[in-house]
PDB file of N, CA and C in Angstrom:
ATOM      1  N   MET A   1      82.900  95.220  88.226  1.00  0.00           N
ATOM      2  CA  MET A   1      83.003  96.628  88.650  1.00  0.00           C
ATOM      3  C   MET A   1      81.580  97.079  89.060  1.00  0.00           C
ATOM      4  N   GLN A   2      81.595  97.836  90.175  1.00  0.00           N
ATOM      5  CA  GLN A   2      80.281  98.422  90.692  1.00  0.00           C
ATOM      6  C   GLN A   2      80.516  99.673  91.349  1.00  0.00           C
ATOM      7  N   ASP A   3      79.659 100.597  91.000  1.00  0.00           N
ATOM      8  CA  ASP A   3      79.706 101.977  91.652  1.00  0.00           C
ATOM      9  C   ASP A   3      78.611 102.008  92.713  1.00  0.00           C
ATOM     10  N   LEU A   4      79.059 102.451  93.835  1.00  0.00           N
ATOM     11  CA  LEU A   4      78.235 102.586  95.074  1.00  0.00           C
ATOM     12  C   LEU A   4      78.319 104.020  95.649  1.00  0.00           C
ATOM     13  N   TYR A   5      77.310 104.290  96.354  1.00  0.00           N
ATOM     14  CA  TYR A   5      77.176 105.637  96.946  1.00  0.00           C
ATOM     15  C   TYR A   5      76.972 105.556  98.466  1.00  0.00           C
ATOM     16  N   ILE A   6      77.628 106.314  99.173  1.00  0.00           N
ATOM     17  CA  ILE A   6      77.710 106.234 100.684  1.00  0.00           C
ATOM     18  C   ILE A   6      77.193 107.524 101.308  1.00  0.00           C
ATOM     19  N   ARG A   7      76.458 107.386 102.423  1.00  0.00           N
ATOM     20  CA  ARG A   7      76.069 108.540 103.132  1.00  0.00           C
ATOM     21  C   ARG A   7      76.109 108.073 104.671  1.00  0.00           C
ATOM     22  N   ALA A   8      76.784 108.953 105.478  1.00  0.00           N
ATOM     23  CA  ALA A   8      76.888 108.743 106.834  1.00  0.00           C
ATOM     24  C   ALA A   8      76.493 110.109 107.628  1.00  0.00           C
ATOM     25  N   ALA A   9      76.282 110.045 108.861  1.00  0.00           N
ATOM     26  CA  ALA A   9      75.913 111.284 109.574  1.00  0.00           C
ATOM     27  C   ALA A   9      77.159 112.193 109.597  1.00  0.00           C
ATOM     28  N   SER A  10      78.357 111.598 109.629  1.00  0.00           N
ATOM     29  CA  SER A  10      79.532 112.372 109.652  1.00  0.00           C
ATOM     30  C   SER A  10      80.746 111.577 109.032  1.00  0.00           C
ATOM     31  N   GLU A  11      81.871 112.319 108.760  1.00  0.00           N
ATOM     32  CA  GLU A  11      83.038 111.600 108.306  1.00  0.00           C
ATOM     33  C   GLU A  11      83.518 110.589 109.322  1.00  0.00           C
ATOM     34  N   ALA A  12      83.537 110.998 110.590  1.00  0.00           N
ATOM     35  CA  ALA A  12      83.984 110.103 111.598  1.00  0.00           C
ATOM     36  C   ALA A  12      83.098 108.777 111.740  1.00  0.00           C
ATOM     37  N   GLU A  13      81.812 108.935 111.547  1.00  0.00           N
ATOM     38  CA  GLU A  13      80.934 107.704 111.492  1.00  0.00           C
ATOM     39  C   GLU A  13      81.348 106.826 110.288  1.00  0.00           C
ATOM     40  N   ALA A  14      81.632 107.490 109.159  1.00  0.00           N
ATOM     41  CA  ALA A  14      81.921 106.635 107.974  1.00  0.00           C
ATOM     42  C   ALA A  14      83.228 105.957 108.244  1.00  0.00           C
ATOM     43  N   LYS A  15      84.229 106.625 108.833  1.00  0.00           N
ATOM     44  CA  LYS A  15      85.493 105.999 109.014  1.00  0.00           C
ATOM     45  C   LYS A  15      85.403 104.832 110.017  1.00  0.00           C
ATOM     46  N   ALA A  16      84.542 104.982 111.073  1.00  0.00           N
ATOM     47  CA  ALA A  16      84.293 103.912 112.057  1.00  0.00           C
ATOM     48  C   ALA A  16      83.625 102.726 111.345  1.00  0.00           C
ATOM     49  N   ALA A  17      82.686 102.971 110.495  1.00  0.00           N
ATOM     50  CA  ALA A  17      81.957 101.870 109.793  1.00  0.00           C
ATOM     51  C   ALA A  17      82.730 101.255 108.725  1.00  0.00           C
ATOM     52  N   LEU A  18      83.765 101.893 108.184  1.00  0.00           N
ATOM     53  CA  LEU A  18      84.584 101.408 107.011  1.00  0.00           C
ATOM     54  C   LEU A  18      86.076 101.303 107.342  1.00  0.00           C
ATOM     55  N   PRO A  19      86.421 100.480 108.370  1.00  0.00           N
ATOM     56  CA  PRO A  19      87.802 100.495 108.733  1.00  0.00           C
ATOM     57  C   PRO A  19      88.824 100.079 107.680  1.00  0.00           C
ATOM     58  N   ASP A  20      88.397  99.208 106.768  1.00  0.00           N
ATOM     59  CA  ASP A  20      89.313  98.791 105.676  1.00  0.00           C
ATOM     60  C   ASP A  20      89.703  99.918 104.712  1.00  0.00           C
ATOM     61  N   PHE A  21      88.883 101.060 104.787  1.00  0.00           N
ATOM     62  CA  PHE A  21      89.176 102.148 103.902  1.00  0.00           C
ATOM     63  C   PHE A  21      90.015 103.333 104.493  1.00  0.00           C
ATOM     64  N   VAL A  22      90.426 103.022 105.780  1.00  0.00           N
ATOM     65  CA  VAL A  22      91.194 103.984 106.483  1.00  0.00           C
ATOM     66  C   VAL A  22      92.595 103.457 106.824  1.00  0.00           C
ATOM     67  N   ASP A  23      93.701 104.257 106.660  1.00  0.00           N
ATOM     68  CA  ASP A  23      94.926 103.870 106.943  1.00  0.00           C
ATOM     69  C   ASP A  23      95.284 104.050 108.433  1.00  0.00           C
ATOM     70  N   ALA A  24      96.522 103.671 108.875  1.00  0.00           N
ATOM     71  CA  ALA A  24      96.869 103.669 110.283  1.00  0.00           C
ATOM     72  C   ALA A  24      96.956 105.119 110.857  1.00  0.00           C
ATOM     73  N   ALA A  25      97.123 106.139 109.966  1.00  0.00           N
ATOM     74  CA  ALA A  25      97.037 107.500 110.407  1.00  0.00           C
ATOM     75  C   ALA A  25      95.632 108.167 110.489  1.00  0.00           C
ATOM     76  N   GLY A  26      94.669 107.281 110.027  1.00  0.00           N
ATOM     77  CA  GLY A  26      93.345 107.816 110.096  1.00  0.00           C
ATOM     78  C   GLY A  26      92.868 108.525 108.781  1.00  0.00           C
ATOM     79  N   ASN A  27      93.714 108.442 107.728  1.00  0.00           N
ATOM     80  CA  ASN A  27      93.395 109.009 106.414  1.00  0.00           C
ATOM     81  C   ASN A  27      92.636 108.015 105.515  1.00  0.00           C
ATOM     82  N   TRP A  28      91.806 108.458 104.684  1.00  0.00           N
ATOM     83  CA  TRP A  28      91.191 107.568 103.693  1.00  0.00           C
ATOM     84  C   TRP A  28      92.206 107.008 102.754  1.00  0.00           C
ATOM     85  N   ARG A  29      92.033 105.703 102.517  1.00  0.00           N
ATOM     86  CA  ARG A  29      92.742 104.974 101.482  1.00  0.00           C
ATOM     87  C   ARG A  29      92.000 105.094 100.180  1.00  0.00           C
ATOM     88  N   LEU A  30      92.442 105.929  99.276  1.00  0.00           N
ATOM     89  CA  LEU A  30      91.724 106.284  98.139  1.00  0.00           C
ATOM     90  C   LEU A  30      91.634 105.274  96.952  1.00  0.00           C
ATOM     91  N   THR A  31      92.783 104.459  96.903  1.00  0.00           N
ATOM     92  CA  THR A  31      92.814 103.540  95.778  1.00  0.00           C
ATOM     93  C   THR A  31      93.589 102.272  96.278  1.00  0.00           C
ATOM     94  N   THR A  32      93.062 101.141  95.837  1.00  0.00           N
ATOM     95  CA  THR A  32      93.812  99.932  95.991  1.00  0.00           C
ATOM     96  C   THR A  32      93.484  99.037  94.714  1.00  0.00           C
ATOM     97  N   THR A  33      93.913  97.786  94.773  1.00  0.00           N
ATOM     98  CA  THR A  33      93.600  96.958  93.567  1.00  0.00           C
ATOM     99  C   THR A  33      92.093  96.510  93.637  1.00  0.00           C
ATOM    100  N   GLN A  34      91.447  96.837  94.803  1.00  0.00           N
ATOM    101  CA  GLN A  34      90.000  96.450  94.958  1.00  0.00           C
ATOM    102  C   GLN A  34      89.042  97.568  94.823  1.00  0.00           C
ATOM    103  N   TRP A  35      89.502  98.831  94.933  1.00  0.00           N
ATOM    104  CA  TRP A  35      88.496  99.954  94.940  1.00  0.00           C
ATOM    105  C   TRP A  35      89.235 101.296  94.608  1.00  0.00           C
ATOM    106  N   ALA A  36      88.316 102.214  94.252  1.00  0.00           N
ATOM    107  CA  ALA A  36      88.611 103.655  94.120  1.00  0.00           C
ATOM    108  C   ALA A  36      87.614 104.377  94.935  1.00  0.00           C
ATOM    109  N   PHE A  37      88.101 105.220  95.855  1.00  0.00           N
ATOM    110  CA  PHE A  37      87.215 105.909  96.849  1.00  0.00           C
ATOM    111  C   PHE A  37      87.214 107.393  96.652  1.00  0.00           C
ATOM    112  N   ASP A  38      86.102 108.056  96.589  1.00  0.00           N
ATOM    113  CA  ASP A  38      85.999 109.549  96.371  1.00  0.00           C
ATOM    114  C   ASP A  38      85.204 110.126  97.503  1.00  0.00           C
ATOM    115  N   PRO A  39      85.904 110.593  98.572  1.00  0.00           N
ATOM    116  CA  PRO A  39      85.204 111.224  99.706  1.00  0.00           C
ATOM    117  C   PRO A  39      84.798 112.582  99.200  1.00  0.00           C
ATOM    118  N   LEU A  40      83.449 112.878  99.295  1.00  0.00           N
ATOM    119  CA  LEU A  40      82.899 114.143  98.888  1.00  0.00           C
ATOM    120  C   LEU A  40      82.652 115.075 100.027  1.00  0.00           C
ATOM    121  N   GLY A  41      82.120 114.619 101.200  1.00  0.00           N
ATOM    122  CA  GLY A  41      81.806 115.374 102.292  1.00  0.00           C
ATOM    123  C   GLY A  41      80.424 115.955 102.125  1.00  0.00           C
ATOM    124  N   ALA A  42      80.142 117.158 102.483  1.00  0.00           N
ATOM    125  CA  ALA A  42      78.829 117.855 102.464  1.00  0.00           C
ATOM    126  C   ALA A  42      78.533 118.150 100.946  1.00  0.00           C
ATOM    127  N   LEU A  43      77.278 117.912 100.554  1.00  0.00           N
ATOM    128  CA  LEU A  43      76.847 118.207  99.220  1.00  0.00           C
ATOM    129  C   LEU A  43      75.837 119.272  99.162  1.00  0.00           C
ATOM    130  N   VAL A  44      75.912 120.171  98.228  1.00  0.00           N
ATOM    131  CA  VAL A  44      74.915 121.211  98.075  1.00  0.00           C
ATOM    132  C   VAL A  44      73.595 120.671  97.484  1.00  0.00           C
ATOM    133  N   ASP A  45      72.537 120.886  98.037  1.00  0.00           N
ATOM    134  CA  ASP A  45      71.236 120.498  97.482  1.00  0.00           C
ATOM    135  C   ASP A  45      70.769 121.620  96.489  1.00  0.00           C
ATOM    136  N   GLN A  46      70.691 122.790  96.977  1.00  0.00           N
ATOM    137  CA  GLN A  46      70.323 123.960  96.121  1.00  0.00           C
ATOM    138  C   GLN A  46      71.350 125.045  96.307  1.00  0.00           C
ATOM    139  N   PRO A  47      72.015 125.399  95.141  1.00  0.00           N
ATOM    140  CA  PRO A  47      73.091 126.423  95.259  1.00  0.00           C
ATOM    141  C   PRO A  47      72.455 127.793  95.699  1.00  0.00           C
ATOM    142  N   ALA A  48      73.314 128.701  96.203  1.00  0.00           N
ATOM    143  CA  ALA A  48      72.931 130.005  96.686  1.00  0.00           C
ATOM    144  C   ALA A  48      72.527 130.715  95.376  1.00  0.00           C
ATOM    145  N   VAL A  49      71.611 131.684  95.526  1.00  0.00           N
ATOM    146  CA  VAL A  49      71.284 132.538  94.398  1.00  0.00           C
ATOM    147  C   VAL A  49      71.757 133.952  94.700  1.00  0.00           C
ATOM    148  N   PHE A  50      72.362 134.540  93.703  1.00  0.00           N
ATOM    149  CA  PHE A  50      72.892 135.909  93.885  1.00  0.00           C
ATOM    150  C   PHE A  50      72.283 136.857  92.789  1.00  0.00           C
ATOM    151  N   GLU A  51      72.221 138.171  93.266  1.00  0.00           N
ATOM    152  CA  GLU A  51      71.883 139.205  92.347  1.00  0.00           C
ATOM    153  C   GLU A  51      73.099 140.183  92.534  1.00  0.00           C
ATOM    154  N   GLY A  52      74.016 140.125  91.555  1.00  0.00           N
ATOM    155  CA  GLY A  52      75.217 140.861  91.677  1.00  0.00           C
ATOM    156  C   GLY A  52      76.033 140.322  92.809  1.00  0.00           C
ATOM    157  N   MET A  53      76.348 141.095  93.821  1.00  0.00           N
ATOM    158  CA  MET A  53      77.124 140.635  94.981  1.00  0.00           C
ATOM    159  C   MET A  53      76.197 140.303  96.150  1.00  0.00           C
ATOM    160  N   LEU A  54      74.875 140.469  95.943  1.00  0.00           N
ATOM    161  CA  LEU A  54      73.877 140.304  97.003  1.00  0.00           C
ATOM    162  C   LEU A  54      73.435 138.871  96.960  1.00  0.00           C
ATOM    163  N   VAL A  55      73.433 138.145  98.155  1.00  0.00           N
ATOM    164  CA  VAL A  55      72.888 136.799  98.298  1.00  0.00           C
ATOM    165  C   VAL A  55      71.358 136.947  98.478  1.00  0.00           C
ATOM    166  N   VAL A  56      70.670 136.413  97.442  1.00  0.00           N
ATOM    167  CA  VAL A  56      69.222 136.395  97.478  1.00  0.00           C
ATOM    168  C   VAL A  56      68.689 135.249  98.294  1.00  0.00           C
ATOM    169  N   SER A  57      69.322 134.113  98.169  1.00  0.00           N
ATOM    170  CA  SER A  57      68.959 132.968  98.958  1.00  0.00           C
ATOM    171  C   SER A  57      70.230 132.088  99.284  1.00  0.00           C
ATOM    172  N   GLU A  58      70.375 131.633 100.511  1.00  0.00           N
ATOM    173  CA  GLU A  58      71.548 130.789 100.896  1.00  0.00           C
ATOM    174  C   GLU A  58      71.469 129.468 100.201  1.00  0.00           C
ATOM    175  N   ALA A  59      72.568 128.794 100.037  1.00  0.00           N
ATOM    176  CA  ALA A  59      72.583 127.464  99.619  1.00  0.00           C
ATOM    177  C   ALA A  59      71.964 126.544 100.658  1.00  0.00           C
ATOM    178  N   THR A  60      71.410 125.454 100.231  1.00  0.00           N
ATOM    179  CA  THR A  60      70.940 124.386 101.251  1.00  0.00           C
ATOM    180  C   THR A  60      71.779 123.118 100.971  1.00  0.00           C
ATOM    181  N   TRP A  61      71.873 122.291 101.942  1.00  0.00           N
ATOM    182  CA  TRP A  61      72.819 121.148 101.898  1.00  0.00           C
ATOM    183  C   TRP A  61      72.099 119.853 102.151  1.00  0.00           C
ATOM    184  N   LEU A  62      72.541 118.865 101.485  1.00  0.00           N
ATOM    185  CA  LEU A  62      71.835 117.504 101.722  1.00  0.00           C
ATOM    186  C   LEU A  62      72.371 117.106 103.123  1.00  0.00           C
ATOM    187  N   PRO A  63      71.589 116.343 103.790  1.00  0.00           N
ATOM    188  CA  PRO A  63      71.981 115.880 105.154  1.00  0.00           C
ATOM    189  C   PRO A  63      73.193 114.806 104.953  1.00  0.00           C
ATOM    190  N   GLY A  64      74.124 114.835 105.996  1.00  0.00           N
ATOM    191  CA  GLY A  64      75.078 113.910 106.102  1.00  0.00           C
ATOM    192  C   GLY A  64      76.397 114.218 105.266  1.00  0.00           C
ATOM    193  N   TRP A  65      77.241 113.244 105.387  1.00  0.00           N
ATOM    194  CA  TRP A  65      78.610 113.220 104.712  1.00  0.00           C
ATOM    195  C   TRP A  65      78.535 112.162 103.617  1.00  0.00           C
ATOM    196  N   HIS A  66      79.118 112.432 102.486  1.00  0.00           N
ATOM    197  CA  HIS A  66      78.889 111.616 101.339  1.00  0.00           C
ATOM    198  C   HIS A  66      80.245 111.135 100.697  1.00  0.00           C
ATOM    199  N   ALA A  67      80.190 109.996 100.025  1.00  0.00           N
ATOM    200  CA  ALA A  67      81.372 109.467  99.181  1.00  0.00           C
ATOM    201  C   ALA A  67      80.898 108.563  98.132  1.00  0.00           C
ATOM    202  N   ASN A  68      81.657 108.436  97.093  1.00  0.00           N
ATOM    203  CA  ASN A  68      81.469 107.537  95.995  1.00  0.00           C
ATOM    204  C   ASN A  68      82.488 106.426  96.122  1.00  0.00           C
ATOM    205  N   LEU A  69      82.144 105.263  95.655  1.00  0.00           N
ATOM    206  CA  LEU A  69      83.048 104.134  95.736  1.00  0.00           C
ATOM    207  C   LEU A  69      82.911 103.354  94.478  1.00  0.00           C
ATOM    208  N   ARG A  70      83.955 102.998  93.820  1.00  0.00           N
ATOM    209  CA  ARG A  70      84.030 102.057  92.635  1.00  0.00           C
ATOM    210  C   ARG A  70      84.730 100.847  93.198  1.00  0.00           C
ATOM    211  N   LEU A  71      83.901  99.732  93.281  1.00  0.00           N
ATOM    212  CA  LEU A  71      84.481  98.395  93.672  1.00  0.00           C
ATOM    213  C   LEU A  71      84.954  97.694  92.462  1.00  0.00           C
ATOM    214  N   LEU A  72      86.109  97.183  92.400  1.00  0.00           N
ATOM    215  CA  LEU A  72      86.651  96.520  91.276  1.00  0.00           C
ATOM    216  C   LEU A  72      86.462  94.961  91.501  1.00  0.00           C
ATOM    217  N   ASP A  73      86.139  94.592  92.692  1.00  0.00           N
ATOM    218  CA  ASP A  73      85.648  93.180  92.842  1.00  0.00           C
ATOM    219  C   ASP A  73      84.679  93.195  94.041  1.00  0.00           C
ATOM    220  N   ASP A  74      84.042  92.132  94.283  1.00  0.00           N
ATOM    221  CA  ASP A  74      82.948  92.088  95.266  1.00  0.00           C
ATOM    222  C   ASP A  74      83.383  91.648  96.649  1.00  0.00           C
ATOM    223  N   ALA A  75      84.640  91.472  96.902  1.00  0.00           N
ATOM    224  CA  ALA A  75      85.119  90.967  98.203  1.00  0.00           C
ATOM    225  C   ALA A  75      84.689  91.862  99.378  1.00  0.00           C
ATOM    226  N   LEU A  76      84.580  93.133  99.265  1.00  0.00           N
ATOM    227  CA  LEU A  76      84.118  94.028 100.361  1.00  0.00           C
ATOM    228  C   LEU A  76      82.687  94.279 100.367  1.00  0.00           C
ATOM    229  N   LEU A  77      81.949  93.759  99.437  1.00  0.00           N
ATOM    230  CA  LEU A  77      80.499  94.135  99.393  1.00  0.00           C
ATOM    231  C   LEU A  77      79.806  93.673 100.643  1.00  0.00           C
ATOM    232  N   PRO A  78      79.999  92.610 101.236  1.00  0.00           N
ATOM    233  CA  PRO A  78      79.314  92.194 102.513  1.00  0.00           C
ATOM    234  C   PRO A  78      79.540  93.262 103.691  1.00  0.00           C
ATOM    235  N   LEU A  79      80.799  93.662 103.719  1.00  0.00           N
ATOM    236  CA  LEU A  79      81.116  94.658 104.777  1.00  0.00           C
ATOM    237  C   LEU A  79      80.433  95.932 104.496  1.00  0.00           C
ATOM    238  N   LEU A  80      80.316  96.316 103.307  1.00  0.00           N
ATOM    239  CA  LEU A  80      79.612  97.612 102.885  1.00  0.00           C
ATOM    240  C   LEU A  80      78.081  97.459 103.129  1.00  0.00           C
ATOM    241  N   GLN A  81      77.509  96.347 102.830  1.00  0.00           N
ATOM    242  CA  GLN A  81      76.077  96.154 103.013  1.00  0.00           C
ATOM    243  C   GLN A  81      75.892  96.130 104.539  1.00  0.00           C
ATOM    244  N   ALA A  82      76.665  95.571 105.302  1.00  0.00           N
ATOM    245  CA  ALA A  82      76.455  95.468 106.711  1.00  0.00           C
ATOM    246  C   ALA A  82      76.680  96.862 107.469  1.00  0.00           C
ATOM    247  N   SER A  83      77.386  97.745 106.755  1.00  0.00           N
ATOM    248  CA  SER A  83      77.510  99.090 107.399  1.00  0.00           C
ATOM    249  C   SER A  83      76.344  99.966 107.392  1.00  0.00           C
ATOM    250  N   THR A  84      75.356  99.675 106.561  1.00  0.00           N
ATOM    251  CA  THR A  84      74.132 100.446 106.395  1.00  0.00           C
ATOM    252  C   THR A  84      74.393 101.883 105.848  1.00  0.00           C
ATOM    253  N   LEU A  85      75.611 102.071 105.286  1.00  0.00           N
ATOM    254  CA  LEU A  85      75.888 103.363 104.754  1.00  0.00           C
ATOM    255  C   LEU A  85      75.580 103.535 103.251  1.00  0.00           C
ATOM    256  N   LEU A  86      75.305 102.387 102.633  1.00  0.00           N
ATOM    257  CA  LEU A  86      75.047 102.485 101.175  1.00  0.00           C
ATOM    258  C   LEU A  86      73.642 103.047 100.946  1.00  0.00           C
ATOM    259  N   ILE A  87      73.605 103.926  99.984  1.00  0.00           N
ATOM    260  CA  ILE A  87      72.298 104.600  99.606  1.00  0.00           C
ATOM    261  C   ILE A  87      72.035 104.207  98.084  1.00  0.00           C
ATOM    262  N   ASP A  88      70.755 104.420  97.729  1.00  0.00           N
ATOM    263  CA  ASP A  88      70.363 104.163  96.242  1.00  0.00           C
ATOM    264  C   ASP A  88      71.170 105.267  95.421  1.00  0.00           C
ATOM    265  N   THR A  89      71.347 104.757  94.142  1.00  0.00           N
ATOM    266  CA  THR A  89      72.000 105.724  93.229  1.00  0.00           C
ATOM    267  C   THR A  89      71.271 106.988  93.123  1.00  0.00           C
ATOM    268  N   PRO A  90      71.812 108.130  93.353  1.00  0.00           N
ATOM    269  CA  PRO A  90      71.067 109.399  93.224  1.00  0.00           C
ATOM    270  C   PRO A  90      70.712 109.694  91.789  1.00  0.00           C
ATOM    271  N   ALA A  91      69.514 110.369  91.652  1.00  0.00           N
ATOM    272  CA  ALA A  91      68.990 110.634  90.327  1.00  0.00           C
ATOM    273  C   ALA A  91      70.023 111.458  89.475  1.00  0.00           C
ATOM    274  N   SER A  92      70.719 112.366  90.191  1.00  0.00           N
ATOM    275  CA  SER A  92      71.780 113.129  89.419  1.00  0.00           C
ATOM    276  C   SER A  92      73.036 113.204  90.352  1.00  0.00           C
ATOM    277  N   PRO A  93      73.914 112.285  90.310  1.00  0.00           N
ATOM    278  CA  PRO A  93      75.015 112.299  91.245  1.00  0.00           C
ATOM    279  C   PRO A  93      75.895 113.607  91.019  1.00  0.00           C
ATOM    280  N   SER A  94      76.518 114.137  92.133  1.00  0.00           N
ATOM    281  CA  SER A  94      77.303 115.306  92.042  1.00  0.00           C
ATOM    282  C   SER A  94      78.570 115.045  91.281  1.00  0.00           C
ATOM    283  N   ARG A  95      79.167 113.912  91.428  1.00  0.00           N
ATOM    284  CA  ARG A  95      80.410 113.520  90.623  1.00  0.00           C
ATOM    285  C   ARG A  95      80.346 112.119  90.162  1.00  0.00           C
ATOM    286  N   LEU A  96      80.862 111.887  89.024  1.00  0.00           N
ATOM    287  CA  LEU A  96      80.887 110.566  88.388  1.00  0.00           C
ATOM    288  C   LEU A  96      82.234 110.164  88.091  1.00  0.00           C
ATOM    289  N   TRP A  97      82.349 108.836  87.922  1.00  0.00           N
ATOM    290  CA  TRP A  97      83.641 108.200  87.541  1.00  0.00           C
ATOM    291  C   TRP A  97      83.932 108.561  86.141  1.00  0.00           C
ATOM    292  N   ALA A  98      85.138 108.895  85.739  1.00  0.00           N
ATOM    293  CA  ALA A  98      85.495 109.012  84.341  1.00  0.00           C
ATOM    294  C   ALA A  98      85.753 107.641  83.618  1.00  0.00           C
TER     295      ALA A  98
END
């Protein structure tokens, strides 16, 4: 079992690079006997700051579209490595597997 982190310029780019993870209708296949996929989308880098109802500073966002992937076997690892979408494990991931 291996946890991987994905970043693409857009969700469309991720779907094009990872066709095994998309069904015939164009939706993400979230679970199989080989993986669990967690599409995150845009991630907040710095949350907005408020004073009461007033926004002191707007939120900032990490570049790109993000997803987490738990591989249950290594069969798809070559496809993922060839996609160039894998990134290093973030210092503090936004979501973790339970």
